[in-house]
Amino acid sequence: MKIILLGAPGSGKGTVAQKIYENFELPQISTGDLLRDEIKKGTKLGKQIADLIENGNFVTDDMMIKILKNRLKQIDCQNGYVLDGFPRNLAQAKILENLTKIDVVFYIDTPLEVIKQRINNRRVCEKCSKVYNTKTYAKATCADCGGKLVKRKDDTPKIIEKRFKIYQTETAPLIDYYKTQIVKVDGTKSVKTAFEPVKKFLEKKVKKIGCEITH
Ligand code: AP5
Ligand code: MG
């Protein structure tokens, strides 16, 4: 099963992707995480990427597609995956259409005011990229791998406003583009409640195609 998670920066894409992985074992392909991994390598490309994303700008489509294609070749993607943060514009959506068929697009609808609050409290594991929120998890290390929890460099009030504006012009048109495939998720609800329609949809779909649900 191939899934797209569509939504503004901080809307909850990563959080929903983690829940899908826990429940259905489909790998989370976060293009943001792939780019941050490239930065950690300290290469020339990594430095170019850091300059762009730490200032709230997109990387070029060419850079993004190359990195994504490499990731999708890996064995864990054979039975499907969850695209978290891709596509982010119409050009990327068209490239993806030529690569593969998508089964469902979950659109996480969360207003900017809620996002600003959450982003301010977000922490991510510097080792495995797991997402936390200081409101629900007060420890300084990751529950899964023990890595240090840090604030992302693009999680400042100024940069988040910029990312939100770019989202509105570049990415929001995809809501219309995918209108026949969209299942809407209310991102203002608790993680458990917001995940319910996603879980229901995927359970039905898994039953229909005869696969087993792992949890
Ligand atoms: P990326 O890392 O994808 O950032 P983003 O899209 O801005 O989204 P975020 O990761 O900030 O938020 P999220 O929706 O995952 O929310 P989360 O679950 O963490 O990309 C970073 C950058 O890389 C981009 O700005 C761009 O520069 C570049 N890039 C990436 N993809 C690209 C592409 N395709 N093309 C070009 N450039 C690209 O949740 C946020 C917080 O809220 C967390 O603390 C979480 O715990 C909390 N939370 C979530 N849901 C709930 C809930 N229901 N209730 C309470 N709290 C919640
Ligand atoms: Mg994310």
mmCIF file of C-alpha atoms and ligand atoms in Angstrom:
data_model
loop_
_atom_site.group_PDB
_atom_site.id
_atom_site.type_symbol
_atom_site.label_atom_id
_atom_site.label_comp_id
_atom_site.label_asym_id
_atom_site.label_seq_id
_atom_site.Cartn_x
_atom_site.Cartn_y
_atom_site.Cartn_z
ATOM 1 C CA MET A 1 0.000 0.000 0.000
ATOM 2 C CA LYS A 2 1.310 3.448 -0.962
ATOM 3 C CA ILE A 3 0.181 6.417 1.041
ATOM 4 C CA ILE A 4 0.695 10.175 0.839
ATOM 5 C CA LEU A 5 0.437 12.361 3.944
ATOM 6 C CA LEU A 6 -0.461 15.882 2.937
ATOM 7 C CA GLY A 7 -0.546 18.787 5.372
ATOM 8 C CA ALA A 8 1.067 22.026 6.462
ATOM 9 C CA PRO A 9 4.395 22.130 8.342
ATOM 10 C CA GLY A 10 3.687 20.934 11.868
ATOM 11 C CA SER A 11 0.208 19.650 10.981
ATOM 12 C CA GLY A 12 1.085 16.169 12.316
ATOM 13 C CA LYS A 13 2.334 14.243 9.243
ATOM 14 C CA GLY A 14 5.259 12.676 11.104
ATOM 15 C CA THR A 15 3.069 11.762 14.071
ATOM 16 C CA VAL A 16 0.486 10.022 11.851
ATOM 17 C CA ALA A 17 3.286 8.280 9.907
ATOM 18 C CA GLN A 18 4.678 6.884 13.178
ATOM 19 C CA LYS A 19 1.217 5.571 14.127
ATOM 20 C CA ILE A 20 0.796 3.943 10.698
ATOM 21 C CA TYR A 21 4.167 2.241 11.160
ATOM 22 C CA GLU A 22 3.221 0.984 14.641
ATOM 23 C CA ASN A 23 -0.109 -0.389 13.389
ATOM 24 C CA PHE A 24 0.619 -1.526 9.841
ATOM 25 C CA GLU A 25 4.432 -1.692 9.601
ATOM 26 C CA LEU A 26 4.584 0.501 6.518
ATOM 27 C CA PRO A 27 7.853 2.489 6.532
ATOM 28 C CA GLN A 28 7.732 6.266 7.000
ATOM 29 C CA ILE A 29 9.514 8.030 4.168
ATOM 30 C CA SER A 30 9.936 11.545 5.524
ATOM 31 C CA THR A 31 11.630 13.665 2.871
ATOM 32 C CA GLY A 32 12.539 16.167 5.611
ATOM 33 C CA ASP A 33 14.346 13.389 7.542
ATOM 34 C CA LEU A 34 16.113 12.215 4.365
ATOM 35 C CA LEU A 35 17.369 15.758 3.812
ATOM 36 C CA ARG A 36 18.461 16.142 7.449
ATOM 37 C CA ASP A 37 20.347 12.802 7.150
ATOM 38 C CA GLU A 38 22.174 14.245 4.134
ATOM 39 C CA ILE A 39 23.091 17.339 6.214
ATOM 40 C CA LYS A 40 24.508 15.093 8.968
ATOM 41 C CA LYS A 41 26.906 13.535 6.428
ATOM 42 C CA GLY A 42 28.595 16.947 6.120
ATOM 43 C CA THR A 43 28.922 16.698 2.306
ATOM 44 C CA LYS A 44 28.840 19.651 -0.121
ATOM 45 C CA LEU A 45 25.286 18.665 -1.035
ATOM 46 C CA GLY A 46 24.431 18.490 2.677
ATOM 47 C CA LYS A 47 25.661 22.072 3.154
ATOM 48 C CA GLN A 48 23.540 23.309 0.228
ATOM 49 C CA ILE A 49 20.511 21.531 1.694
ATOM 50 C CA ALA A 50 21.123 23.014 5.157
ATOM 51 C CA ASP A 51 21.234 26.520 3.694
ATOM 52 C CA LEU A 52 17.851 25.989 2.076
ATOM 53 C CA ILE A 53 15.857 24.128 4.691
ATOM 54 C CA GLU A 54 17.150 25.924 7.774
ATOM 55 C CA ASN A 55 15.837 29.121 6.165
ATOM 56 C CA GLY A 56 12.458 27.558 5.431
ATOM 57 C CA ASN A 57 12.951 27.116 1.668
ATOM 58 C CA PHE A 58 12.294 23.993 -0.395
ATOM 59 C CA VAL A 59 15.193 22.124 -1.936
ATOM 60 C CA THR A 60 15.084 21.818 -5.747
ATOM 61 C CA ASP A 61 12.861 19.160 -7.274
ATOM 62 C CA ASP A 62 15.904 17.495 -8.894
ATOM 63 C CA MET A 63 17.754 17.142 -5.571
ATOM 64 C CA MET A 64 14.649 15.839 -3.837
ATOM 65 C CA ILE A 65 13.691 13.282 -6.491
ATOM 66 C CA LYS A 66 17.227 11.844 -6.621
ATOM 67 C CA ILE A 67 17.351 11.356 -2.843
ATOM 68 C CA LEU A 68 13.800 9.960 -2.715
ATOM 69 C CA LYS A 69 14.315 7.486 -5.575
ATOM 70 C CA ASN A 70 17.366 6.057 -3.794
ATOM 71 C CA ARG A 71 15.370 5.562 -0.616
ATOM 72 C CA LEU A 72 12.445 3.883 -2.402
ATOM 73 C CA LYS A 73 14.815 1.301 -3.901
ATOM 74 C CA GLN A 74 15.489 -0.111 -0.434
ATOM 75 C CA ILE A 75 14.010 -3.463 0.463
ATOM 76 C CA ASP A 76 11.662 -2.211 3.214
ATOM 77 C CA CYS A 77 9.719 -0.230 0.576
ATOM 78 C CA GLN A 78 8.819 -3.288 -1.481
ATOM 79 C CA ASN A 79 5.331 -3.705 -0.015
ATOM 80 C CA GLY A 80 4.532 -0.027 0.185
ATOM 81 C CA TYR A 81 5.370 3.082 2.186
ATOM 82 C CA VAL A 82 4.081 6.294 3.662
ATOM 83 C CA LEU A 83 5.278 9.443 1.917
ATOM 84 C CA ASP A 84 5.560 12.133 4.588
ATOM 85 C CA GLY A 85 6.324 15.474 2.936
ATOM 86 C CA PHE A 86 6.305 14.404 -0.704
ATOM 87 C CA PRO A 87 4.995 15.595 -3.106
ATOM 88 C CA ARG A 88 5.145 19.247 -2.103
ATOM 89 C CA ASN A 89 4.231 20.893 -5.405
ATOM 90 C CA LEU A 90 2.469 20.024 -8.661
ATOM 91 C CA ALA A 91 5.704 19.202 -10.499
ATOM 92 C CA GLN A 92 6.602 16.614 -7.823
ATOM 93 C CA ALA A 93 3.060 15.170 -7.908
ATOM 94 C CA LYS A 94 3.356 14.631 -11.669
ATOM 95 C CA ILE A 95 6.760 12.960 -11.339
ATOM 96 C CA LEU A 96 5.359 10.656 -8.658
ATOM 97 C CA GLU A 97 2.428 9.768 -10.894
ATOM 98 C CA ASN A 98 4.889 8.501 -13.484
ATOM 99 C CA LEU A 99 6.754 6.472 -10.867
ATOM 100 C CA THR A 100 3.926 4.646 -9.103
ATOM 101 C CA LYS A 101 0.235 4.410 -8.200
ATOM 102 C CA ILE A 102 -0.870 5.892 -4.879
ATOM 103 C CA ASP A 103 -3.675 4.166 -2.912
ATOM 104 C CA VAL A 104 -4.763 6.996 -0.615
ATOM 105 C CA VAL A 105 -3.920 10.557 0.381
ATOM 106 C CA PHE A 106 -4.556 11.524 4.009
ATOM 107 C CA TYR A 107 -4.903 15.283 4.297
ATOM 108 C CA ILE A 108 -4.190 16.480 7.833
ATOM 109 C CA ASP A 109 -6.089 19.691 8.369
ATOM 110 C CA THR A 110 -4.554 21.767 11.204
ATOM 111 C CA PRO A 111 -4.799 25.588 11.466
ATOM 112 C CA LEU A 112 -1.690 27.777 11.828
ATOM 113 C CA GLU A 113 -2.504 28.881 15.397
ATOM 114 C CA VAL A 114 -2.503 25.258 16.624
ATOM 115 C CA ILE A 115 0.647 24.517 14.619
ATOM 116 C CA LYS A 116 2.615 27.433 16.132
ATOM 117 C CA GLN A 117 1.947 26.138 19.649
ATOM 118 C CA ARG A 118 2.880 22.567 18.821
ATOM 119 C CA ILE A 119 6.027 23.426 16.907
ATOM 120 C CA ASN A 120 7.289 25.480 19.798
ATOM 121 C CA ASN A 121 7.023 22.365 21.983
ATOM 122 C CA ARG A 122 8.276 19.871 19.413
ATOM 123 C CA ARG A 123 11.483 17.937 19.995
ATOM 124 C CA VAL A 124 13.007 15.331 17.694
ATOM 125 C CA CYS A 125 15.455 12.536 18.405
ATOM 126 C CA GLU A 126 18.794 13.440 16.892
ATOM 127 C CA LYS A 127 19.544 9.726 16.285
ATOM 128 C CA CYS A 128 16.311 8.126 14.983
ATOM 129 C CA SER A 129 14.215 11.270 14.201
ATOM 130 C CA LYS A 130 11.242 10.205 16.363
ATOM 131 C CA VAL A 131 8.952 13.175 17.067
ATOM 132 C CA TYR A 132 7.945 14.245 20.605
ATOM 133 C CA ASN A 133 6.138 17.105 22.251
ATOM 134 C CA THR A 134 7.289 18.511 25.597
ATOM 135 C CA LYS A 135 3.631 18.711 26.699
ATOM 136 C CA THR A 136 3.287 14.932 26.607
ATOM 137 C CA TYR A 137 6.910 13.811 27.022
ATOM 138 C CA ALA A 138 9.202 15.716 29.359
ATOM 139 C CA LYS A 139 12.364 13.562 29.172
ATOM 140 C CA ALA A 140 15.527 14.721 27.399
ATOM 141 C CA THR A 141 16.227 11.416 25.626
ATOM 142 C CA CYS A 142 14.358 9.230 23.124
ATOM 143 C CA ALA A 143 12.222 6.423 24.581
ATOM 144 C CA ASP A 144 13.142 4.144 21.654
ATOM 145 C CA CYS A 145 16.894 4.603 21.135
ATOM 146 C CA GLY A 146 18.121 6.851 23.962
ATOM 147 C CA GLY A 147 19.202 9.595 21.488
ATOM 148 C CA LYS A 148 19.236 13.224 22.596
ATOM 149 C CA LEU A 149 16.025 15.189 21.925
ATOM 150 C CA VAL A 150 16.654 18.493 20.144
ATOM 151 C CA LYS A 151 14.740 21.398 18.631
ATOM 152 C CA ARG A 152 14.877 21.650 14.822
ATOM 153 C CA LYS A 153 16.703 24.702 13.415
ATOM 154 C CA ASP A 154 13.679 25.593 11.243
ATOM 155 C CA ASP A 155 11.323 25.527 14.247
ATOM 156 C CA THR A 156 11.505 29.256 15.062
ATOM 157 C CA PRO A 157 8.348 31.442 14.937
ATOM 158 C CA LYS A 158 9.740 33.445 11.967
ATOM 159 C CA ILE A 159 10.726 30.419 9.893
ATOM 160 C CA ILE A 160 7.511 28.544 10.655
ATOM 161 C CA GLU A 161 5.460 31.502 9.293
ATOM 162 C CA LYS A 162 7.592 31.400 6.136
ATOM 163 C CA ARG A 163 7.200 27.629 5.763
ATOM 164 C CA PHE A 164 3.443 27.992 6.201
ATOM 165 C CA LYS A 165 3.262 30.682 3.478
ATOM 166 C CA ILE A 166 5.264 28.537 1.043
ATOM 167 C CA TYR A 167 2.976 25.613 1.904
ATOM 168 C CA GLN A 168 -0.095 27.683 1.016
ATOM 169 C CA THR A 169 1.203 28.686 -2.415
ATOM 170 C CA GLU A 170 3.135 25.548 -3.404
ATOM 171 C CA THR A 171 1.586 22.581 -1.607
ATOM 172 C CA ALA A 172 -2.048 23.437 -0.776
ATOM 173 C CA PRO A 173 -3.073 23.229 -4.489
ATOM 174 C CA LEU A 174 -2.405 19.479 -4.168
ATOM 175 C CA ILE A 175 -5.559 19.177 -2.041
ATOM 176 C CA ASP A 176 -7.552 19.859 -5.198
ATOM 177 C CA TYR A 177 -5.214 17.778 -7.371
ATOM 178 C CA TYR A 178 -5.822 14.682 -5.208
ATOM 179 C CA LYS A 179 -9.482 15.432 -4.406
ATOM 180 C CA THR A 180 -10.768 12.009 -5.531
ATOM 181 C CA GLN A 181 -8.245 10.180 -3.314
ATOM 182 C CA ILE A 182 -8.325 12.309 -0.169
ATOM 183 C CA VAL A 183 -9.398 11.153 3.284
ATOM 184 C CA LYS A 184 -9.482 14.156 5.615
ATOM 185 C CA VAL A 185 -7.977 13.982 9.111
ATOM 186 C CA ASP A 186 -8.872 16.529 11.798
ATOM 187 C CA GLY A 187 -5.427 17.579 13.046
ATOM 188 C CA THR A 188 -6.858 19.589 15.963
ATOM 189 C CA LYS A 189 -7.977 16.411 17.761
ATOM 190 C CA SER A 190 -5.820 14.290 20.057
ATOM 191 C CA VAL A 191 -3.335 11.992 18.331
ATOM 192 C CA LYS A 192 -5.542 8.973 19.143
ATOM 193 C CA THR A 193 -8.754 10.562 17.813
ATOM 194 C CA ALA A 194 -7.069 12.062 14.749
ATOM 195 C CA PHE A 195 -5.648 8.644 13.878
ATOM 196 C CA GLU A 196 -9.022 6.829 14.041
ATOM 197 C CA PRO A 197 -10.209 7.551 10.442
ATOM 198 C CA VAL A 198 -6.748 6.629 9.152
ATOM 199 C CA LYS A 199 -6.779 3.333 11.029
ATOM 200 C CA LYS A 200 -10.338 2.508 9.935
ATOM 201 C CA PHE A 201 -9.580 3.249 6.297
ATOM 202 C CA LEU A 202 -6.396 1.177 6.268
ATOM 203 C CA GLU A 203 -7.975 -1.774 8.110
ATOM 204 C CA LYS A 204 -10.746 -1.895 5.498
ATOM 205 C CA LYS A 205 -8.286 -1.629 2.644
ATOM 206 C CA VAL A 206 -6.004 -4.323 4.107
ATOM 207 C CA LYS A 207 -9.001 -6.678 4.535
ATOM 208 C CA LYS A 208 -10.074 -6.047 0.950
ATOM 209 C CA ILE A 209 -6.679 -6.885 -0.513
ATOM 210 C CA GLY A 210 -6.312 -9.892 1.806
ATOM 211 C CA CYS A 211 -3.204 -8.917 3.762
ATOM 212 C CA GLU A 212 -2.831 -9.415 7.475
ATOM 213 C CA ILE A 213 -2.792 -6.563 9.939
ATOM 214 C CA THR A 214 0.257 -6.968 12.091
ATOM 215 C CA HIS A 215 -1.032 -5.375 15.317
HETATM 216 P P1 AP5 B 1 9.699 18.326 6.940
HETATM 217 O O1 AP5 B 1 10.608 17.774 7.950
HETATM 218 O O2 AP5 B 1 8.804 17.437 6.200
HETATM 219 O O3 AP5 B 1 8.867 19.509 7.611
HETATM 220 P P2 AP5 B 1 7.352 20.016 7.413
HETATM 221 O O4 AP5 B 1 6.635 19.584 6.221
HETATM 222 O O5 AP5 B 1 7.500 21.461 7.592
HETATM 223 O O6 AP5 B 1 6.590 19.283 8.507
HETATM 224 P P3 AP5 B 1 7.036 19.071 9.980
HETATM 225 O O7 AP5 B 1 7.963 17.882 10.043
HETATM 226 O O8 AP5 B 1 7.545 20.352 10.551
HETATM 227 O O9 AP5 B 1 5.663 18.744 10.694
HETATM 228 P P4 AP5 B 1 4.766 17.445 10.692
HETATM 229 O O10 AP5 B 1 3.566 17.676 9.858
HETATM 230 O O11 AP5 B 1 5.584 16.219 10.421
HETATM 231 O O12 AP5 B 1 4.275 17.462 12.210
HETATM 232 P P5 AP5 B 1 4.707 16.552 13.469
HETATM 233 O O13 AP5 B 1 4.084 15.201 13.375
HETATM 234 O O14 AP5 B 1 6.167 16.621 13.697
HETATM 235 O O15 AP5 B 1 10.550 19.140 5.883
HETATM 236 C C1 AP5 B 1 11.530 20.068 6.318
HETATM 237 C C2 AP5 B 1 12.040 20.877 5.164
HETATM 238 O O16 AP5 B 1 12.658 20.019 4.197
HETATM 239 C C3 AP5 B 1 10.978 21.652 4.348
HETATM 240 O O17 AP5 B 1 10.677 22.892 4.948
HETATM 241 C C4 AP5 B 1 11.700 21.813 3.018
HETATM 242 O O18 AP5 B 1 12.664 22.808 3.131
HETATM 243 C C5 AP5 B 1 12.439 20.494 2.874
HETATM 244 N N1 AP5 B 1 11.647 19.511 2.133
HETATM 245 C C6 AP5 B 1 11.026 18.406 2.644
HETATM 246 N N2 AP5 B 1 10.366 17.729 1.693
HETATM 247 C C7 AP5 B 1 10.584 18.418 0.537
HETATM 248 C C8 AP5 B 1 10.134 18.235 -0.795
HETATM 249 N N3 AP5 B 1 9.321 17.226 -1.124
HETATM 250 N N4 AP5 B 1 10.528 19.149 -1.721
HETATM 251 C C9 AP5 B 1 11.323 20.187 -1.399
HETATM 252 N N5 AP5 B 1 11.782 20.425 -0.145
HETATM 253 C C10 AP5 B 1 11.403 19.548 0.814
HETATM 254 O O19 AP5 B 1 3.920 17.336 14.624
HETATM 255 C C11 AP5 B 1 4.352 18.589 15.094
HETATM 256 C C12 AP5 B 1 4.268 18.644 16.628
HETATM 257 O O20 AP5 B 1 2.896 18.513 17.011
HETATM 258 C C13 AP5 B 1 5.005 17.479 17.342
HETATM 259 O O21 AP5 B 1 5.576 17.949 18.525
HETATM 260 C C14 AP5 B 1 3.888 16.458 17.646
HETATM 261 O O22 AP5 B 1 4.184 15.693 18.795
HETATM 262 C C15 AP5 B 1 2.669 17.380 17.836
HETATM 263 N N6 AP5 B 1 1.414 16.778 17.371
HETATM 264 C C16 AP5 B 1 1.176 16.199 16.171
HETATM 265 N N7 AP5 B 1 -0.114 15.785 16.051
HETATM 266 C C17 AP5 B 1 -0.715 16.129 17.227
HETATM 267 C C18 AP5 B 1 -2.052 15.985 17.731
HETATM 268 N N8 AP5 B 1 -3.037 15.433 16.993
HETATM 269 N N9 AP5 B 1 -2.314 16.463 18.977
HETATM 270 C C19 AP5 B 1 -1.313 17.048 19.723
HETATM 271 N N10 AP5 B 1 -0.047 17.203 19.317
HETATM 272 C C20 AP5 B 1 0.259 16.756 18.066
HETATM 273 MG MG MG B 2 7.633 15.876 9.957
#
